[in-house]
PDB file of C-alpha atoms in Angstrom:
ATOM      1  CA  UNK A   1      -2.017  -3.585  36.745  1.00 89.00           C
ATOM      2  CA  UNK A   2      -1.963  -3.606  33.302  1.00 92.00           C
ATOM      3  CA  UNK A   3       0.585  -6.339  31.188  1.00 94.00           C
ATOM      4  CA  UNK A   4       2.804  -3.821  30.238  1.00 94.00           C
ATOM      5  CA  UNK A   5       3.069  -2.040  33.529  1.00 95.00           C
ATOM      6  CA  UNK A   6       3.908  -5.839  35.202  1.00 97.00           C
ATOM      7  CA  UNK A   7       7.012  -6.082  32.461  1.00 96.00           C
ATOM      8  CA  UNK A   8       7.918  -2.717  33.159  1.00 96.00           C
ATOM      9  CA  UNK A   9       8.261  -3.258  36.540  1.00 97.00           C
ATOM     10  CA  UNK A  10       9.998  -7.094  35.655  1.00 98.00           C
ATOM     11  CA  UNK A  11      12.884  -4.847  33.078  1.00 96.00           C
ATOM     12  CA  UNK A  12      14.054  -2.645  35.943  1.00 95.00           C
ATOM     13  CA  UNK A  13      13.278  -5.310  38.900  1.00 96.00           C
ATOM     14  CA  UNK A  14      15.577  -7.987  37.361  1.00 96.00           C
ATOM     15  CA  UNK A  15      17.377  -6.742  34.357  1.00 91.00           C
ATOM     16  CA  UNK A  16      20.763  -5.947  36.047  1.00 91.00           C
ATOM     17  CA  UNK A  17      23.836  -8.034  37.637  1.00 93.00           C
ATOM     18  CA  UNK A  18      23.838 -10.983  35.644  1.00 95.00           C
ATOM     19  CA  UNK A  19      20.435 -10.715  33.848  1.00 97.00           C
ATOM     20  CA  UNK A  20      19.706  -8.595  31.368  1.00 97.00           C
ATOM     21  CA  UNK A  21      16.000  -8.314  29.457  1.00 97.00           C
ATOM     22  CA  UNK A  22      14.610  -6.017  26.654  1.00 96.00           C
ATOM     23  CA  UNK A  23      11.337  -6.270  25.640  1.00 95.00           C
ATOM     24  CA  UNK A  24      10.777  -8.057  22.408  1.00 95.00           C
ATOM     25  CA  UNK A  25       7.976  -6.011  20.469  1.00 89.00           C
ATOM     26  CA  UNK A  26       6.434  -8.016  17.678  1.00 87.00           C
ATOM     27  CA  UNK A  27       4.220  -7.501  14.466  1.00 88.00           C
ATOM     28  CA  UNK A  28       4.265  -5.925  11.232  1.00 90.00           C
ATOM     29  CA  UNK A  29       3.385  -2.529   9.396  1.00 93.00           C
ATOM     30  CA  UNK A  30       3.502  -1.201   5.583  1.00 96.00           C
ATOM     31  CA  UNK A  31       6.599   0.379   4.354  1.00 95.00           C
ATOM     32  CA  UNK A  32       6.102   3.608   1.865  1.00 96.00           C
ATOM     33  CA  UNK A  33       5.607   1.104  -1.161  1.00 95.00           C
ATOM     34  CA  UNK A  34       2.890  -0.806   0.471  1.00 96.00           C
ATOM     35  CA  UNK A  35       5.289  -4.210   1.725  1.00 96.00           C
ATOM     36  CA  UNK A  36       4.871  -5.753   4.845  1.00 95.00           C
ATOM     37  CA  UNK A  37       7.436  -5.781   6.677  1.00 94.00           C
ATOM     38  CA  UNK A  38       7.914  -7.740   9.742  1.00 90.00           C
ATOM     39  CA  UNK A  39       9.676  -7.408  13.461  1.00 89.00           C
ATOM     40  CA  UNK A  40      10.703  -9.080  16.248  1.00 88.00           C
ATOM     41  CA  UNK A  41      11.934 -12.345  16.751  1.00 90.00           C
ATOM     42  CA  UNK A  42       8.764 -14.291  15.300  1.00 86.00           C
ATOM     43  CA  UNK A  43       5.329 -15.790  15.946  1.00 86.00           C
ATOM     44  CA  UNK A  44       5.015 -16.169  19.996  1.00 93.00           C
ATOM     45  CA  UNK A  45       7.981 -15.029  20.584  1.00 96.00           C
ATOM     46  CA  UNK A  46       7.786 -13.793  24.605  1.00 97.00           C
ATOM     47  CA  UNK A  47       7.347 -10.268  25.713  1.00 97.00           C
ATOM     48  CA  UNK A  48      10.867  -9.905  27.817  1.00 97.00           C
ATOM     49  CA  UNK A  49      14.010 -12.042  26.036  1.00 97.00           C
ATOM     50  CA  UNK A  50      16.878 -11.905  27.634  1.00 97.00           C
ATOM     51  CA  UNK A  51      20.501 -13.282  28.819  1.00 97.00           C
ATOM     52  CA  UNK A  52      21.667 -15.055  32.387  1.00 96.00           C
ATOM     53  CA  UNK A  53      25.104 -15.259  32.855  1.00 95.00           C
ATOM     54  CA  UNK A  54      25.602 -18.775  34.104  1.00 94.00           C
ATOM     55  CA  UNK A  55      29.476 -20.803  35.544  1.00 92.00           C
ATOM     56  CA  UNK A  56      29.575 -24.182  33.510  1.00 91.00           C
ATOM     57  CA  UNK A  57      32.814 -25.859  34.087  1.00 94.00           C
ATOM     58  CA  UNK A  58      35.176 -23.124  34.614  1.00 96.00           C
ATOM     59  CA  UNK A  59      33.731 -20.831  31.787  1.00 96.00           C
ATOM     60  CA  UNK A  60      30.982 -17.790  32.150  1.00 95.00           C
ATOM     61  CA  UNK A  61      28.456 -18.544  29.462  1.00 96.00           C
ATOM     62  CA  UNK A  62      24.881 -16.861  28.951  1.00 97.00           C
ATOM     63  CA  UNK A  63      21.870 -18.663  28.845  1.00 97.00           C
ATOM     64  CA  UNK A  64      18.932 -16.978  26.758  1.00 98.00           C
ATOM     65  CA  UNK A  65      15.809 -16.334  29.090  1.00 98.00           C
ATOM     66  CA  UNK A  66      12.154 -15.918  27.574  1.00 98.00           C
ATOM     67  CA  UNK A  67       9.680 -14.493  29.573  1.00 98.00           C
ATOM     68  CA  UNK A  68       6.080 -14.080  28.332  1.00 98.00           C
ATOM     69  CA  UNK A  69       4.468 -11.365  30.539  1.00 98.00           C
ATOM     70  CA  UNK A  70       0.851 -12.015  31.229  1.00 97.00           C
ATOM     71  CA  UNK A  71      -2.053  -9.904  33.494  1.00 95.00           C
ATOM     72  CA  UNK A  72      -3.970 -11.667  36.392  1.00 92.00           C
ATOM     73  CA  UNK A  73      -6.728 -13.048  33.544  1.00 93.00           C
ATOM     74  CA  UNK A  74      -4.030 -13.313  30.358  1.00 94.00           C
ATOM     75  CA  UNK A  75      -3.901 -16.265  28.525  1.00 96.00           C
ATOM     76  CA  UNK A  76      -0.767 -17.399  26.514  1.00 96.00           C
ATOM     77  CA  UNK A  77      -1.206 -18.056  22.752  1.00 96.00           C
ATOM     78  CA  UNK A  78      -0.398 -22.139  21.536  1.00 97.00           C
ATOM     79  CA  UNK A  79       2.201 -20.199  19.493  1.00 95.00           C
ATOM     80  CA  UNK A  80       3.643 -18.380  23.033  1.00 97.00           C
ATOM     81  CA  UNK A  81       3.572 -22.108  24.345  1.00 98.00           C
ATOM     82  CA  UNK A  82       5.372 -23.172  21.773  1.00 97.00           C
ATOM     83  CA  UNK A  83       7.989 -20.734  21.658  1.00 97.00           C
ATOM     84  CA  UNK A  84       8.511 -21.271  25.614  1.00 97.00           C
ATOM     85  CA  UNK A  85       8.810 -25.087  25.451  1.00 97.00           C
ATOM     86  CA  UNK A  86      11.165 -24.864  22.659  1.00 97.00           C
ATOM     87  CA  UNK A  87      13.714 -22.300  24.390  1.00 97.00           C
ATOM     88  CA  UNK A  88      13.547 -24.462  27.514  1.00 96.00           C
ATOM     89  CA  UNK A  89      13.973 -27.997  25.451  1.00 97.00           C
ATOM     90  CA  UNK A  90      17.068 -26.281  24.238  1.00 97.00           C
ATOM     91  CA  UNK A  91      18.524 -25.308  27.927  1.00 95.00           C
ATOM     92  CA  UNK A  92      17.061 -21.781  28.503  1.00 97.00           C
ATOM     93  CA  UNK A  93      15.053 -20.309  31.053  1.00 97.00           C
ATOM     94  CA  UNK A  94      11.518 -19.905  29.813  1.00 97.00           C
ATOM     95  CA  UNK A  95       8.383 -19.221  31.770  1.00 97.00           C
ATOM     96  CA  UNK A  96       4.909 -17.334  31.812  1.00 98.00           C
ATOM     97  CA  UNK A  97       4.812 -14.954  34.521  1.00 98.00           C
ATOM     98  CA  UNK A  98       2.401 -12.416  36.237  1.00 97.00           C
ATOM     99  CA  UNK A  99       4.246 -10.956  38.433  1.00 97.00           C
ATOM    100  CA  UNK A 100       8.193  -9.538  39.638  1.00 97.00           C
ATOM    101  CA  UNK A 101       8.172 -12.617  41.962  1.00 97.00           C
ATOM    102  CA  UNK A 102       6.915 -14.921  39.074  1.00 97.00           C
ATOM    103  CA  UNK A 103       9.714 -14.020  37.164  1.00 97.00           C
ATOM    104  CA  UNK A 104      12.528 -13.782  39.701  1.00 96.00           C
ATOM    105  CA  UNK A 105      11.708 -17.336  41.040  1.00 96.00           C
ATOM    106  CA  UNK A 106      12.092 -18.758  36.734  1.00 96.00           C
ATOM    107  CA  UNK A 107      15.434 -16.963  37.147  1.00 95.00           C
ATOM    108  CA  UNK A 108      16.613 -18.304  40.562  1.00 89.00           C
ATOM    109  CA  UNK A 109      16.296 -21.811  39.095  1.00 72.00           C
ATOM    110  CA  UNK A 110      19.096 -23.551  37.847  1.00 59.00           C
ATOM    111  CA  UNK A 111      20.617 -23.886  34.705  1.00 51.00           C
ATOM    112  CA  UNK A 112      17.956 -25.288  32.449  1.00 45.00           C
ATOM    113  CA  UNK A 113      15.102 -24.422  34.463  1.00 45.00           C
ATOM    114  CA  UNK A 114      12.066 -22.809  33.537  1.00 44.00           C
ATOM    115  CA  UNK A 115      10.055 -21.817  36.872  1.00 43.00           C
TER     116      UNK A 115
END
């Protein structure tokens, strides 16, 4: 199964109730004057990016979820690593998955877990 076939399957599998993901396409192209212009949210950023609703206290809150989306043989980027350990240093969910299981176990941890 091919990477984008696995977050494909992770979008429709998991993206509902309290979670919702949308893929995060990332790179650049030339505008009609020749510029380079940019997308996505940066360097590394993960393939499926997200929001969990979370209870803290008494109050609903959403907690951002990154999810980088690799095949059976895919290897993660340093700059994928690094965008990963940042979201989850900063309380989010963040984990490199392979799989609908992969992914739903990252988002069945708590609060500050990243699977």
């Amino acid at each position: 199964m091919t990477e984008q076939q696995i977050q494909q399957q992770i979008r429709l599998a998991l993206g509902r109730g309290d979670v919702r993901l949308w893929r995060n396409n990332t790179g650049a192209l030339r505008d009609e004057h020749g510029r380079l212009v940019r997308f996505g949210l940066g360097p590394g950023s993960a393939d499926l990016i997200g929001l969990r609703t979370i209870e803290v206290g008494n109050a609903r809150v959403a907690q951002f979820v990154a999810l980088e989306v690799k095949g059976a043989r895919g290897r993660a980027t340093q700059e994928q690593l690094n965008f990963l350990a940042l979201v989850e240093s900063m309380g989010g969910v963040a984990a490199l998955v392979r799989s609908v299981e992969e992914a739903e176990l990252a988002l069945r941890g708590p609060p500050g877990h990243s699977g």
